[in-house]
Each structure stands twice: as C-alpha cells, then as structure tokens.
Amino acid sequence: MSNKYINKSIIFYDGYCLLCHYWVRYAIKKDSKNKLYFSPIQGKFGQKFIKENDLSTHDSVILYLPNHKPFLYSKAVYELHKFLKLNNLLFYLLKYTPSIVADFFYKLIARIRYTVFGKYNECRIPDMEIKSRIIL
C-alpha cells in the first residue's frame, strides 16, 4: 500500500454494485469526522491492495484499518459499524451471531447482489461531495 494511505481507514468496495454504493453513501453520512476513505476494488489502487494482500478471490467489501489485517465478509461490516459507532440492529446481530453463520449470509447476499439490487455498466464513483476521499 502506498505510504500516503498507510495510516488511513479505507473501505474497498465493488464499484459496479448498487448495494455497495448504497453502503458507501450510508458510511459517508455516518462518518461525521471524515476519517474514512473509499476505493473501488476495480481501480488501480484497489487492485494493488488486493494483490499485495493476496485477496484475488474477494470481490466485495474489504475494510482496512491501520495496524490491522484487512477485514472481510461480515467482519468488515461489523468492524465498520464499530468504527462509525453505529449501535443499530445489524451491529448487534453481527456482534452476537457466530462468524461462520454471519459469513454464510454475507456470502449469500454477495453472490446474488447483482440479480437482486442491480449493477452499473461501468465502475461508478460516488458523488462529488466525497471526491477528495476516493482513492482510485
């Protein structure tokens, strides 16, 4: 990872996925201190991160927090909720559900996300309001 971003908290997301874009916008709204950065996994930076961390089979949300290994699957969603201090129903479900069960449902939703929620024809960048927080 580039030294410029080594101390940044970054959400890597599927730039084609409508569901992922919804969660990116949600995280932006809840990140009142503007500490999160965002990178589509299809971008140059995202691809480099995936290669450096041997995540070539992973195609949905990855959460990188400084001094931690990348968080994947339901653990990424849970840790993002902790990071943003969101104590909602999803947070508690993820907190108390065994990770093998939570990951099963995460992977199921990830597998059907394009069918159920749709897909962009090109990798989309979220609104201009967060352009300074997007890493391509």
Coordinates of C-alpha atoms in Angstrom, one line a residue:
M1 CA 0.0 0.0 0.0
S2 CA 1.2 3.5 -0.8
N3 CA 2.8 5.2 2.3
K4 CA 0.4 8.1 1.7
Y5 CA -2.5 5.9 2.7
I6 CA -0.9 3.5 5.2
N7 CA -2.5 5.4 8.2
K8 CA -5.9 5.8 6.6
S9 CA -9.0 3.8 7.2
I10 CA -10.3 2.6 3.8
I11 CA -13.3 0.8 2.6
F12 CA -12.7 -1.1 -0.6
Y13 CA -16.0 -1.8 -2.4
D14 CA -17.3 -3.2 -5.7
G15 CA -17.7 -0.1 -8.0
Y16 CA -20.3 -1.9 -10.1
C17 CA -22.6 -2.9 -7.3
L18 CA -25.6 -0.8 -6.5
L19 CA -25.9 -2.3 -3.0
C20 CA -22.2 -1.5 -2.3
H21 CA -22.8 2.1 -3.4
Y22 CA -25.8 2.4 -1.0
W23 CA -23.5 1.3 1.9
V24 CA -20.7 3.7 0.8
R25 CA -23.2 6.6 0.9
Y26 CA -24.5 5.4 4.2
A27 CA -21.0 5.3 5.7
I28 CA -20.3 8.8 4.3
K29 CA -23.3 10.1 6.1
K30 CA -22.4 8.5 9.3
D31 CA -18.7 9.4 9.2
S32 CA -19.1 12.8 10.7
K33 CA -15.3 13.2 11.3
N34 CA -14.5 12.3 7.6
K35 CA -12.0 9.7 8.7
L36 CA -12.9 7.1 6.1
Y37 CA -11.6 6.8 2.6
F38 CA -13.1 4.8 -0.2
S39 CA -11.6 2.8 -3.1
P40 CA -13.3 0.7 -5.7
I41 CA -11.7 -2.7 -5.9
Q42 CA -11.7 -2.4 -9.7
G43 CA -9.5 0.7 -9.6
K44 CA -5.7 0.7 -9.8
F45 CA -5.2 1.3 -6.0
G46 CA -7.8 -1.3 -5.1
Q47 CA -6.2 -3.9 -7.4
K48 CA -2.8 -3.2 -6.0
F49 CA -4.2 -3.6 -2.4
I50 CA -5.9 -6.9 -3.4
K51 CA -2.7 -8.3 -4.9
E52 CA -0.5 -7.2 -2.0
N53 CA -2.8 -8.8 0.5
D54 CA -3.5 -12.0 -1.6
L55 CA -7.2 -11.3 -1.8
S56 CA -7.7 -12.1 -5.5
T57 CA -10.8 -14.2 -4.9
H58 CA -12.5 -11.5 -2.9
D59 CA -14.9 -9.2 -4.9
S60 CA -17.0 -7.3 -2.3
V61 CA -16.4 -5.1 0.7
I62 CA -13.0 -5.1 2.4
L63 CA -12.3 -2.8 5.4
Y64 CA -8.7 -1.7 6.0
L65 CA -7.9 -0.1 9.4
P66 CA -4.3 0.9 10.2
N67 CA -2.3 -1.7 12.1
H68 CA -4.9 -4.5 11.3
K69 CA -5.2 -7.2 8.8
P70 CA -7.9 -6.5 6.2
F71 CA -11.4 -7.3 7.5
L72 CA -13.5 -9.4 5.1
Y73 CA -17.1 -10.6 4.8
S74 CA -19.3 -10.0 7.9
K75 CA -16.3 -9.0 10.0
A76 CA -15.8 -6.0 7.6
V77 CA -19.4 -4.9 8.2
Y78 CA -19.2 -5.4 11.9
E79 CA -15.9 -3.5 12.3
L80 CA -17.2 -0.7 10.1
H81 CA -20.2 -0.4 12.5
K82 CA -17.8 -0.3 15.4
F83 CA -15.6 2.3 13.7
L84 CA -18.6 4.6 13.0
K85 CA -20.1 3.9 16.5
L86 CA -23.3 2.6 15.0
N87 CA -25.3 0.7 17.6
N88 CA -28.1 -0.5 15.4
L89 CA -29.8 -3.8 14.9
L90 CA -27.3 -5.0 12.3
F91 CA -24.4 -4.2 14.7
Y92 CA -25.9 -6.4 17.4
L93 CA -26.8 -9.2 15.0
L94 CA -23.2 -9.3 13.8
K95 CA -21.9 -9.0 17.4
Y96 CA -23.7 -12.0 18.7
T97 CA -24.0 -14.2 15.6
P98 CA -21.2 -16.7 15.2
S99 CA -19.0 -15.6 12.3
I100 CA -19.5 -18.8 10.4
V101 CA -23.2 -18.1 10.3
A102 CA -22.8 -14.3 9.6
D103 CA -20.3 -15.1 6.8
F104 CA -22.7 -17.6 5.2
F105 CA -25.4 -14.9 4.9
Y106 CA -22.9 -12.3 3.8
K107 CA -21.6 -14.5 1.0
L108 CA -25.1 -15.4 0.0
I109 CA -26.1 -11.8 -0.4
A110 CA -22.8 -11.0 -2.1
R111 CA -23.5 -13.8 -4.6
I112 CA -27.0 -12.6 -5.5
R113 CA -26.3 -8.8 -5.2
Y114 CA -26.3 -8.0 -8.9
T115 CA -29.5 -10.0 -9.5
V116 CA -31.4 -8.5 -6.6
F117 CA -30.0 -5.0 -6.4
G118 CA -28.7 -4.4 -9.9
K119 CA -25.4 -3.5 -11.4
Y120 CA -23.8 -0.4 -13.0
N121 CA -22.4 -1.0 -16.6
E122 CA -19.2 0.8 -15.5
C123 CA -17.4 1.3 -12.3
R124 CA -19.1 4.3 -10.7
I125 CA -17.6 6.9 -8.5
P126 CA -19.9 8.3 -5.7
D127 CA -21.0 11.9 -5.6
M128 CA -18.6 14.9 -6.0
E129 CA -19.0 15.6 -2.2
I130 CA -16.5 12.9 -1.3
K131 CA -14.2 13.1 -4.3
S132 CA -11.3 14.1 -2.0
R133 CA -11.9 10.8 -0.1
I134 CA -11.9 8.5 -3.1
I135 CA -8.7 6.7 -3.9
L136 CA -8.5 5.4 -7.5

